[in-house]
mmCIF file of N, CA and C in Angstrom:
data_model
loop_
_atom_site.group_PDB
_atom_site.id
_atom_site.type_symbol
_atom_site.label_atom_id
_atom_site.label_comp_id
_atom_site.label_asym_id
_atom_site.label_seq_id
_atom_site.Cartn_x
_atom_site.Cartn_y
_atom_site.Cartn_z
ATOM 1 N N MET D 1 90.054 -60.048 174.935
ATOM 2 C CA MET D 1 89.067 -59.422 175.706
ATOM 3 C C MET D 1 87.792 -60.302 176.138
ATOM 4 N N SER D 2 88.472 -60.449 177.195
ATOM 5 C CA SER D 2 87.641 -60.743 178.420
ATOM 6 C C SER D 2 86.588 -59.337 179.512
ATOM 7 N N PHE D 3 85.263 -60.259 179.613
ATOM 8 C CA PHE D 3 84.517 -59.887 180.592
ATOM 9 C C PHE D 3 84.761 -58.632 181.099
ATOM 10 N N VAL D 4 85.670 -59.865 181.770
ATOM 11 C CA VAL D 4 86.576 -59.289 183.097
ATOM 12 C C VAL D 4 87.282 -57.599 182.563
ATOM 13 N N SER D 5 88.304 -58.219 181.845
ATOM 14 C CA SER D 5 88.227 -56.693 180.978
ATOM 15 C C SER D 5 87.731 -55.758 181.017
ATOM 16 N N VAL D 6 87.259 -56.087 180.269
ATOM 17 C CA VAL D 6 85.730 -54.885 179.909
ATOM 18 C C VAL D 6 85.069 -54.001 181.244
ATOM 19 N N LEU D 7 84.636 -54.594 182.787
ATOM 20 C CA LEU D 7 83.722 -54.210 183.191
ATOM 21 C C LEU D 7 85.567 -53.910 184.278
ATOM 22 N N LEU D 8 86.534 -54.099 184.346
ATOM 23 C CA LEU D 8 87.863 -52.856 184.681
ATOM 24 C C LEU D 8 87.949 -51.202 183.640
ATOM 25 N N VAL D 9 88.491 -51.474 182.938
ATOM 26 C CA VAL D 9 87.193 -50.453 181.627
ATOM 27 C C VAL D 9 85.972 -49.670 182.157
ATOM 28 N N ALA D 10 85.710 -49.568 182.420
ATOM 29 C CA ALA D 10 84.539 -49.488 182.055
ATOM 30 C C ALA D 10 84.898 -48.840 184.004
ATOM 31 N N LEU D 11 84.449 -49.526 185.004
ATOM 32 C CA LEU D 11 84.478 -49.282 185.656
ATOM 33 C C LEU D 11 85.360 -48.143 186.770
ATOM 34 N N GLY D 12 86.546 -48.245 185.957
ATOM 35 C CA GLY D 12 87.550 -47.150 186.075
ATOM 36 C C GLY D 12 87.288 -45.745 185.009
ATOM 37 N N GLY D 13 86.854 -46.215 183.573
ATOM 38 C CA GLY D 13 86.031 -45.093 183.753
ATOM 39 C C GLY D 13 84.960 -44.206 183.680
ATOM 40 N N ALA D 14 83.981 -44.954 184.517
ATOM 41 C CA ALA D 14 83.190 -43.524 185.029
ATOM 42 C C ALA D 14 83.278 -42.910 185.814
ATOM 43 N N LEU D 15 84.611 -43.208 187.648
ATOM 44 C CA LEU D 15 85.459 -42.773 188.076
ATOM 45 C C LEU D 15 86.192 -41.640 187.221
ATOM 46 N N GLY D 16 86.886 -41.518 186.253
ATOM 47 C CA GLY D 16 87.657 -40.970 185.640
ATOM 48 C C GLY D 16 87.096 -40.202 184.962
ATOM 49 N N SER D 17 85.443 -40.058 184.171
ATOM 50 C CA SER D 17 84.707 -39.057 183.853
ATOM 51 C C SER D 17 83.654 -38.520 185.108
ATOM 52 N N VAL D 18 83.595 -38.856 186.366
ATOM 53 C CA VAL D 18 83.478 -38.076 187.593
ATOM 54 C C VAL D 18 84.131 -37.241 187.768
ATOM 55 N N CYS D 19 85.179 -37.787 187.113
ATOM 56 C CA CYS D 19 86.638 -36.697 188.193
ATOM 57 C C CYS D 19 86.793 -35.985 187.006
ATOM 58 N N ARG D 20 86.189 -35.721 185.526
ATOM 59 C CA ARG D 20 86.805 -35.167 184.941
ATOM 60 C C ARG D 20 85.709 -34.180 185.212
ATOM 61 N N TYR D 21 84.644 -34.327 185.319
ATOM 62 C CA TYR D 21 83.136 -33.219 185.406
ATOM 63 C C TYR D 21 83.364 -32.378 187.514
ATOM 64 N N LEU D 22 83.943 -33.254 187.767
ATOM 65 C CA LEU D 22 83.915 -32.910 189.652
ATOM 66 C C LEU D 22 85.132 -31.266 189.077
ATOM 67 N N ALA D 23 86.571 -31.789 188.071
ATOM 68 C CA ALA D 23 87.368 -30.613 188.191
ATOM 69 C C ALA D 23 86.706 -29.910 186.816
ATOM 70 N N GLY D 24 85.920 -30.011 185.947
ATOM 71 C CA GLY D 24 86.252 -29.050 185.282
ATOM 72 C C GLY D 24 84.625 -27.218 185.970
ATOM 73 N N VAL D 25 83.518 -28.656 186.576
ATOM 74 C CA VAL D 25 83.382 -27.847 188.101
ATOM 75 C C VAL D 25 83.702 -26.652 188.819
ATOM 76 N N GLY D 26 84.787 -27.356 189.319
ATOM 77 C CA GLY D 26 85.805 -26.941 190.294
ATOM 78 C C GLY D 26 86.111 -26.155 189.874
ATOM 79 N N ALA D 27 87.137 -26.121 188.192
ATOM 80 C CA ALA D 27 87.616 -25.047 187.490
ATOM 81 C C ALA D 27 86.857 -23.615 187.481
ATOM 82 N N GLY D 28 86.119 -23.840 186.961
ATOM 83 C CA GLY D 28 84.656 -22.944 186.380
ATOM 84 C C GLY D 28 84.483 -22.109 187.397
ATOM 85 N N ARG D 29 83.862 -22.851 189.141
ATOM 86 C CA ARG D 29 83.570 -21.530 189.837
ATOM 87 C C ARG D 29 84.870 -20.899 190.599
ATOM 88 N N LEU D 30 86.715 -21.651 189.876
ATOM 89 C CA LEU D 30 87.789 -20.963 190.507
ATOM 90 C C LEU D 30 88.263 -19.663 190.049
ATOM 91 N N LEU D 31 88.060 -19.982 188.894
ATOM 92 C CA LEU D 31 88.956 -18.982 187.382
ATOM 93 C C LEU D 31 87.729 -18.939 187.306
ATOM 94 N N GLY D 32 86.448 -19.130 186.796
ATOM 95 C CA GLY D 32 85.511 -18.453 185.584
ATOM 96 C C GLY D 32 85.144 -18.836 184.263
ATOM 97 N N PRO D 33 83.641 -18.413 184.146
ATOM 98 C CA PRO D 33 83.868 -18.907 183.171
ATOM 99 C C PRO D 33 84.185 -18.960 181.508
ATOM 100 N N ASP D 34 85.392 -17.752 181.399
ATOM 101 C CA ASP D 34 85.260 -17.786 179.664
ATOM 102 C C ASP D 34 86.137 -18.600 178.668
ATOM 103 N N PHE D 35 87.372 -19.311 180.410
ATOM 104 C CA PHE D 35 88.095 -19.718 179.395
ATOM 105 C C PHE D 35 88.128 -21.205 180.276
ATOM 106 N N PRO D 36 88.375 -22.182 178.959
ATOM 107 C CA PRO D 36 88.093 -23.667 178.822
ATOM 108 C C PRO D 36 89.524 -24.259 180.169
ATOM 109 N N PHE D 37 89.350 -23.829 181.958
ATOM 110 C CA PHE D 37 90.125 -24.270 182.192
ATOM 111 C C PHE D 37 90.465 -25.598 183.027
ATOM 112 N N GLY D 38 89.217 -25.291 183.278
ATOM 113 C CA GLY D 38 88.365 -27.084 183.897
ATOM 114 C C GLY D 38 89.514 -28.228 182.881
ATOM 115 N N THR D 39 89.094 -27.935 181.467
ATOM 116 C CA THR D 39 89.314 -28.695 179.640
ATOM 117 C C THR D 39 91.251 -28.912 179.738
ATOM 118 N N MET D 40 92.097 -27.697 180.421
ATOM 119 C CA MET D 40 92.830 -27.607 179.942
ATOM 120 C C MET D 40 93.711 -28.493 181.315
ATOM 121 N N ILE D 41 93.918 -28.260 182.472
ATOM 122 C CA ILE D 41 94.174 -28.786 183.713
ATOM 123 C C ILE D 41 94.081 -30.121 183.974
ATOM 124 N N VAL D 42 92.158 -31.031 183.528
ATOM 125 C CA VAL D 42 92.179 -31.873 183.134
ATOM 126 C C VAL D 42 93.451 -32.840 182.161
ATOM 127 N N ASN D 43 93.333 -32.090 181.596
ATOM 128 C CA ASN D 43 94.014 -32.760 180.387
ATOM 129 C C ASN D 43 95.955 -32.823 180.834
ATOM 130 N N ILE D 44 96.631 -31.444 180.885
ATOM 131 C CA ILE D 44 97.382 -31.952 182.365
ATOM 132 C C ILE D 44 98.003 -32.593 182.694
ATOM 133 N N PHE D 45 97.327 -31.628 183.893
ATOM 134 C CA PHE D 45 96.817 -33.494 184.810
ATOM 135 C C PHE D 45 96.923 -35.326 184.549
ATOM 136 N N GLY D 46 96.108 -35.778 184.001
ATOM 137 C CA GLY D 46 95.889 -36.185 182.896
ATOM 138 C C GLY D 46 96.924 -37.523 182.233
ATOM 139 N N SER D 47 97.461 -35.245 181.725
ATOM 140 C CA SER D 47 99.024 -36.874 181.183
ATOM 141 C C SER D 47 99.747 -37.047 181.802
ATOM 142 N N PHE D 48 100.071 -36.173 182.949
ATOM 143 C CA PHE D 48 101.023 -36.371 184.343
ATOM 144 C C PHE D 48 100.747 -37.417 184.835
ATOM 145 N N PHE D 49 99.499 -37.422 184.998
ATOM 146 C CA PHE D 49 99.626 -38.864 186.017
ATOM 147 C C PHE D 49 99.685 -39.989 185.216
ATOM 148 N N MET D 50 99.126 -40.114 183.423
ATOM 149 C CA MET D 50 99.681 -41.126 182.616
ATOM 150 C C MET D 50 101.364 -41.163 182.792
ATOM 151 N N GLY D 51 102.115 -40.809 182.262
ATOM 152 C CA GLY D 51 103.172 -40.227 182.441
ATOM 153 C C GLY D 51 103.845 -41.249 183.506
ATOM 154 N N LEU D 52 103.553 -40.547 184.888
ATOM 155 C CA LEU D 52 103.906 -41.071 186.382
ATOM 156 C C LEU D 52 103.488 -42.517 186.434
ATOM 157 N N PHE D 53 102.385 -42.845 186.256
ATOM 158 C CA PHE D 53 101.572 -44.442 186.456
ATOM 159 C C PHE D 53 102.334 -45.923 185.307
ATOM 160 N N ILE D 54 102.681 -45.144 184.249
ATOM 161 C CA ILE D 54 102.710 -45.917 182.923
ATOM 162 C C ILE D 54 104.787 -46.596 183.076
ATOM 163 N N GLU D 55 104.750 -45.276 183.659
ATOM 164 C CA GLU D 55 106.533 -46.342 184.443
ATOM 165 C C GLU D 55 106.285 -46.538 184.995
ATOM 166 N N LEU D 56 105.592 -46.562 186.250
ATOM 167 C CA LEU D 56 105.455 -47.072 187.647
ATOM 168 C C LEU D 56 105.116 -48.215 187.231
ATOM 169 N N LEU D 57 104.287 -48.913 187.194
ATOM 170 C CA LEU D 57 103.556 -49.975 186.557
ATOM 171 C C LEU D 57 103.911 -51.140 185.424
ATOM 172 N N ALA D 58 105.583 -50.220 184.726
ATOM 173 C CA ALA D 58 106.705 -51.374 184.185
ATOM 174 C C ALA D 58 107.910 -51.706 184.887
ATOM 175 N N VAL D 59 108.565 -50.465 186.739
ATOM 176 C CA VAL D 59 108.779 -50.851 187.185
ATOM 177 C C VAL D 59 108.823 -51.345 188.494
ATOM 178 N N ARG D 60 107.333 -50.790 189.000
ATOM 179 C CA ARG D 60 107.133 -50.777 190.200
ATOM 180 C C ARG D 60 106.070 -52.793 190.846
ATOM 181 N N PHE D 61 104.834 -52.632 189.629
ATOM 182 C CA PHE D 61 103.611 -53.392 188.822
ATOM 183 C C PHE D 61 104.361 -54.351 188.225
ATOM 184 N N ASP D 62 105.453 -54.380 187.983
ATOM 185 C CA ASP D 62 105.237 -55.710 187.056
ATOM 186 C C ASP D 62 104.278 -55.597 185.538
ATOM 187 N N GLY D 63 103.777 -55.115 185.307
ATOM 188 C CA GLY D 63 103.424 -54.315 183.702
ATOM 189 C C GLY D 63 101.779 -54.997 184.202
ATOM 190 N N SER D 64 101.482 -55.124 184.914
ATOM 191 C CA SER D 64 99.081 -55.676 184.996
ATOM 192 C C SER D 64 98.701 -55.382 184.677
ATOM 193 N N GLU D 65 98.292 -56.627 183.866
ATOM 194 C CA GLU D 65 97.742 -56.277 182.756
ATOM 195 C C GLU D 65 96.250 -55.393 182.996
ATOM 196 N N SER D 66 96.013 -56.583 183.950
ATOM 197 C CA SER D 66 94.215 -55.780 184.873
ATOM 198 C C SER D 66 95.105 -54.465 185.655
ATOM 199 N N LEU D 67 95.641 -53.754 185.892
ATOM 200 C CA LEU D 67 95.541 -52.558 186.565
ATOM 201 C C LEU D 67 95.709 -51.276 185.719
ATOM 202 N N ARG D 68 96.369 -51.603 184.670
ATOM 203 C CA ARG D 68 96.587 -50.579 183.431
ATOM 204 C C ARG D 68 95.253 -50.835 182.950
ATOM 205 N N LEU D 69 94.028 -52.056 182.945
ATOM 206 C CA LEU D 69 93.007 -51.797 182.066
ATOM 207 C C LEU D 69 92.510 -50.541 182.762
ATOM 208 N N PHE D 70 92.574 -51.490 183.777
ATOM 209 C CA PHE D 70 91.959 -50.108 184.607
ATOM 210 C C PHE D 70 91.982 -48.417 185.084
ATOM 211 N N VAL D 71 93.105 -48.122 185.229
ATOM 212 C CA VAL D 71 93.927 -47.145 185.620
ATOM 213 C C VAL D 71 94.097 -46.629 184.112
ATOM 214 N N ALA D 72 94.692 -47.052 184.074
ATOM 215 C CA ALA D 72 95.644 -46.003 182.602
ATOM 216 C C ALA D 72 93.493 -45.933 181.973
ATOM 217 N N VAL D 73 93.236 -47.005 181.326
ATOM 218 C CA VAL D 73 92.665 -47.112 179.868
ATOM 219 C C VAL D 73 91.384 -46.705 180.824
ATOM 220 N N GLY D 74 90.818 -46.664 181.336
ATOM 221 C CA GLY D 74 89.387 -46.817 183.219
ATOM 222 C C GLY D 74 89.621 -45.530 183.140
ATOM 223 N N ILE D 75 90.936 -44.972 184.026
ATOM 224 C CA ILE D 75 90.277 -44.212 185.035
ATOM 225 C C ILE D 75 90.948 -43.016 183.984
ATOM 226 N N LEU D 76 92.044 -43.228 183.339
ATOM 227 C CA LEU D 76 92.777 -41.638 182.907
ATOM 228 C C LEU D 76 92.247 -41.527 181.623
ATOM 229 N N GLY D 77 91.449 -42.818 181.066
ATOM 230 C CA GLY D 77 91.430 -42.024 179.537
ATOM 231 C C GLY D 77 90.392 -41.991 180.008
ATOM 232 N N GLY D 78 89.514 -42.005 180.855
ATOM 233 C CA GLY D 78 87.816 -41.236 181.252
ATOM 234 C C GLY D 78 88.074 -40.794 182.174
ATOM 235 N N PHE D 79 89.224 -39.809 182.647
ATOM 236 C CA PHE D 79 89.230 -38.418 182.616
ATOM 237 C C PHE D 79 89.181 -37.399 182.092
ATOM 238 N N THR D 80 90.656 -37.682 181.333
ATOM 239 C CA THR D 80 90.939 -37.284 179.499
ATOM 240 C C THR D 80 91.600 -38.440 178.289
ATOM 241 N N THR D 81 91.273 -38.399 177.494
ATOM 242 C CA THR D 81 91.530 -38.829 176.429
ATOM 243 C C THR D 81 93.395 -38.708 175.507
ATOM 244 N N LEU D 82 93.352 -36.820 175.894
ATOM 245 C CA LEU D 82 94.199 -36.474 176.018
ATOM 246 C C LEU D 82 96.267 -37.505 176.329
ATOM 247 N N SER D 83 95.414 -37.702 177.986
ATOM 248 C CA SER D 83 96.467 -38.729 177.895
ATOM 249 C C SER D 83 96.930 -40.108 177.535
ATOM 250 N N SER D 84 95.980 -40.839 176.497
ATOM 251 C CA SER D 84 96.250 -41.492 175.758
ATOM 252 C C SER D 84 96.506 -41.249 174.599
ATOM 253 N N PHE D 85 96.912 -39.721 174.192
ATOM 254 C CA PHE D 85 97.031 -39.047 173.279
ATOM 255 C C PHE D 85 98.269 -38.786 173.334
ATOM 256 N N SER D 86 98.507 -38.064 174.162
ATOM 257 C CA SER D 86 100.324 -37.761 174.492
ATOM 258 C C SER D 86 100.566 -38.986 175.026
ATOM 259 N N LEU D 87 100.341 -40.173 175.690
ATOM 260 C CA LEU D 87 101.086 -41.623 175.007
ATOM 261 C C LEU D 87 101.157 -42.238 174.587
ATOM 262 N N ASP D 88 100.638 -42.234 172.966
ATOM 263 C CA ASP D 88 100.901 -42.693 172.572
ATOM 264 C C ASP D 88 101.856 -42.244 171.657
ATOM 265 N N SER D 89 102.213 -40.700 171.320
ATOM 266 C CA SER D 89 102.681 -40.076 170.640
ATOM 267 C C SER D 89 104.215 -39.838 171.487
ATOM 268 N N VAL D 90 104.257 -39.836 172.634
ATOM 269 C CA VAL D 90 105.820 -40.619 172.800
ATOM 270 C C VAL D 90 106.178 -41.765 173.237
ATOM 271 N N VAL D 91 105.049 -42.401 172.902
ATOM 272 C CA VAL D 91 106.024 -43.384 172.917
ATOM 273 C C VAL D 91 105.963 -44.304 170.679
ATOM 274 N N LEU D 92 105.777 -43.382 169.766
ATOM 275 C CA LEU D 92 106.607 -43.574 169.162
ATOM 276 C C LEU D 92 107.745 -42.689 168.659
ATOM 277 N N PHE D 93 107.261 -41.605 169.176
ATOM 278 C CA PHE D 93 108.884 -40.925 169.343
ATOM 279 C C PHE D 93 109.837 -41.398 170.454
ATOM 280 N N GLU D 94 110.260 -42.168 171.656
ATOM 281 C CA GLU D 94 111.115 -42.916 171.629
ATOM 282 C C GLU D 94 111.025 -44.086 171.268
ATOM 283 N N ARG D 95 110.099 -45.014 170.274
ATOM 284 C CA ARG D 95 110.656 -45.947 169.449
ATOM 285 C C ARG D 95 111.379 -45.506 167.689
ATOM 286 N N GLY D 96 111.771 -43.582 168.272
ATOM 287 C CA GLY D 96 112.491 -42.838 166.880
ATOM 288 C C GLY D 96 111.809 -42.759 165.253
ATOM 289 N N ALA D 97 110.301 -43.638 166.514
ATOM 290 C CA ALA D 97 109.554 -43.149 164.507
ATOM 291 C C ALA D 97 108.876 -41.909 164.642
ATOM 292 N N ILE D 98 110.008 -41.188 164.674
ATOM 293 C CA ILE D 98 109.839 -39.231 165.108
ATOM 294 C C ILE D 98 109.110 -38.239 163.727
ATOM 295 N N ALA D 99 108.805 -39.258 162.275
ATOM 296 C CA ALA D 99 107.884 -39.407 161.458
ATOM 297 C C ALA D 99 106.687 -39.205 161.761
ATOM 298 N N ALA D 100 106.109 -40.935 162.481
ATOM 299 C CA ALA D 100 105.296 -41.077 162.655
ATOM 300 C C ALA D 100 103.728 -39.690 164.269
ATOM 301 N N ALA D 101 105.148 -40.134 164.563
ATOM 302 C CA ALA D 101 104.788 -39.117 165.810
ATOM 303 C C ALA D 101 104.509 -37.770 165.247
ATOM 304 N N ALA D 102 104.841 -36.793 164.126
ATOM 305 C CA ALA D 102 104.758 -36.257 164.064
ATOM 306 C C ALA D 102 103.089 -35.855 163.223
ATOM 307 N N VAL D 103 102.772 -37.253 162.383
ATOM 308 C CA VAL D 103 101.901 -37.337 161.576
ATOM 309 C C VAL D 103 101.180 -37.493 162.156
ATOM 310 N N TYR D 104 101.010 -38.185 163.411
ATOM 311 C CA TYR D 104 100.589 -38.929 164.713
ATOM 312 C C TYR D 104 100.009 -37.686 165.312
ATOM 313 N N VAL D 105 100.292 -36.987 165.781
ATOM 314 C CA VAL D 105 99.971 -35.739 166.443
ATOM 315 C C VAL D 105 99.049 -34.478 165.386
ATOM 316 N N GLY D 106 99.541 -34.569 163.687
ATOM 317 C CA GLY D 106 99.019 -33.024 163.292
ATOM 318 C C GLY D 106 98.226 -33.982 163.026
ATOM 319 N N ALA D 107 97.726 -34.625 162.026
ATOM 320 C CA ALA D 107 96.564 -34.941 162.145
ATOM 321 C C ALA D 107 95.476 -35.287 162.716
ATOM 322 N N SER D 108 95.942 -35.666 163.527
ATOM 323 C CA SER D 108 94.766 -36.067 165.535
ATOM 324 C C SER D 108 94.797 -34.888 165.297
ATOM 325 N N ILE D 109 95.490 -34.048 165.451
ATOM 326 C CA ILE D 109 94.536 -32.433 165.820
ATOM 327 C C ILE D 109 93.596 -31.924 164.640
ATOM 328 N N MET D 110 94.369 -32.056 163.683
ATOM 329 C CA MET D 110 94.068 -31.049 162.721
ATOM 330 C C MET D 110 92.192 -31.734 162.306
ATOM 331 N N LEU D 111 92.562 -33.234 162.025
ATOM 332 C CA LEU D 111 91.374 -34.378 161.282
ATOM 333 C C LEU D 111 89.969 -34.100 162.365
ATOM 334 N N SER D 112 91.178 -34.437 163.636
ATOM 335 C CA SER D 112 89.702 -34.033 164.572
ATOM 336 C C SER D 112 89.092 -32.699 164.668
ATOM 337 N N LEU D 113 90.245 -31.098 164.932
ATOM 338 C CA LEU D 113 89.047 -29.893 164.406
ATOM 339 C C LEU D 113 88.628 -30.269 163.470
ATOM 340 N N ALA D 114 88.982 -30.470 162.076
ATOM 341 C CA ALA D 114 87.870 -30.681 160.404
ATOM 342 C C ALA D 114 86.778 -31.601 161.618
ATOM 343 N N ALA D 115 86.488 -32.292 161.311
ATOM 344 C CA ALA D 115 85.111 -33.659 161.982
ATOM 345 C C ALA D 115 84.440 -32.852 163.037
ATOM 346 N N LEU D 116 85.247 -32.119 163.881
ATOM 347 C CA LEU D 116 83.690 -31.105 165.185
ATOM 348 C C LEU D 116 83.550 -30.155 164.261
ATOM 349 N N ILE D 117 83.787 -29.530 163.320
ATOM 350 C CA ILE D 117 83.505 -28.487 162.541
ATOM 351 C C ILE D 117 82.025 -28.513 161.163
ATOM 352 N N ALA D 118 82.534 -30.491 160.492
ATOM 353 C CA ALA D 118 81.486 -30.293 159.895
ATOM 354 C C ALA D 118 80.405 -30.591 160.590
ATOM 355 N N GLY D 119 80.707 -31.510 161.813
ATOM 356 C CA GLY D 119 78.820 -32.506 162.344
ATOM 357 C C GLY D 119 78.690 -30.926 162.336
ATOM 358 N N LEU D 120 79.769 -30.099 162.959
ATOM 359 C CA LEU D 120 77.961 -28.780 163.438
ATOM 360 C C LEU D 120 77.796 -28.530 162.893
ATOM 361 N N HIS D 121 78.465 -27.974 161.309
ATOM 362 C CA HIS D 121 78.508 -27.538 160.025
ATOM 363 C C HIS D 121 76.950 -29.122 159.625
ATOM 364 N N LEU D 122 76.414 -29.505 159.382
ATOM 365 C CA LEU D 122 75.847 -31.057 159.093
ATOM 366 C C LEU D 122 74.889 -30.253 159.585
ATOM 367 N N VAL D 123 75.356 -30.594 161.344
ATOM 368 C CA VAL D 123 74.127 -30.213 161.782
ATOM 369 C C VAL D 123 72.672 -28.951 161.190
ATOM 370 N N ARG D 124 73.424 -28.097 161.158
ATOM 371 C CA ARG D 124 73.425 -26.029 161.406
ATOM 372 C C ARG D 124 72.406 -26.171 160.098
ATOM 373 N N ALA D 125 72.750 -27.270 158.916
ATOM 374 C CA ALA D 125 72.553 -27.361 157.672
ATOM 375 C C ALA D 125 71.043 -27.802 157.644
ATOM 376 N N PHE D 126 70.957 -28.478 158.334
ATOM 377 C CA PHE D 126 69.236 -29.254 158.581
ATOM 378 C C PHE D 126 68.858 -29.177 159.908
ATOM 379 N N ALA D 127 69.368 -28.038 160.662
ATOM 380 C CA ALA D 127 68.212 -27.703 161.781
ATOM 381 C C ALA D 127 66.873 -26.769 161.133
#
C-alpha cells in the first residue's frame, strides 16, 4: 500500500460519494420520498458498472492496479458498497465456492441488519 494508492481511492471515493448523493436527491425529487428509490437505483447501477468495469479492466486495460483502485474501489466503492459486495459474491461463485458464496451473502445481509438494529437499540437505551 502506497500513498498514491490511498490517494487514488480517496479521490475516487469522493467522486463516487457525490454521485451517490446527487442520484439519491434526483430520485427523491423524481419518484418521491416514500420508498428508497435512490439507494436501490444506485445499488443496481453501481453493481452493473462494477461488472462492466472489472471485465473491461481484465480484457482491455491489462489489469491496471491504479485504474482498479481509482474506479472500482474508489468511484464505485464510494457510489455503492453493494457493487463490491456483488463482485465478491460472484467471484466466489465463479471460483466454484458456492457454499462460501451463499454463506457470505446470507451472513453479510443478516449480520449487517442485526448490527444496525443493535446500534439503534444501544443508542435508544442510553438516550
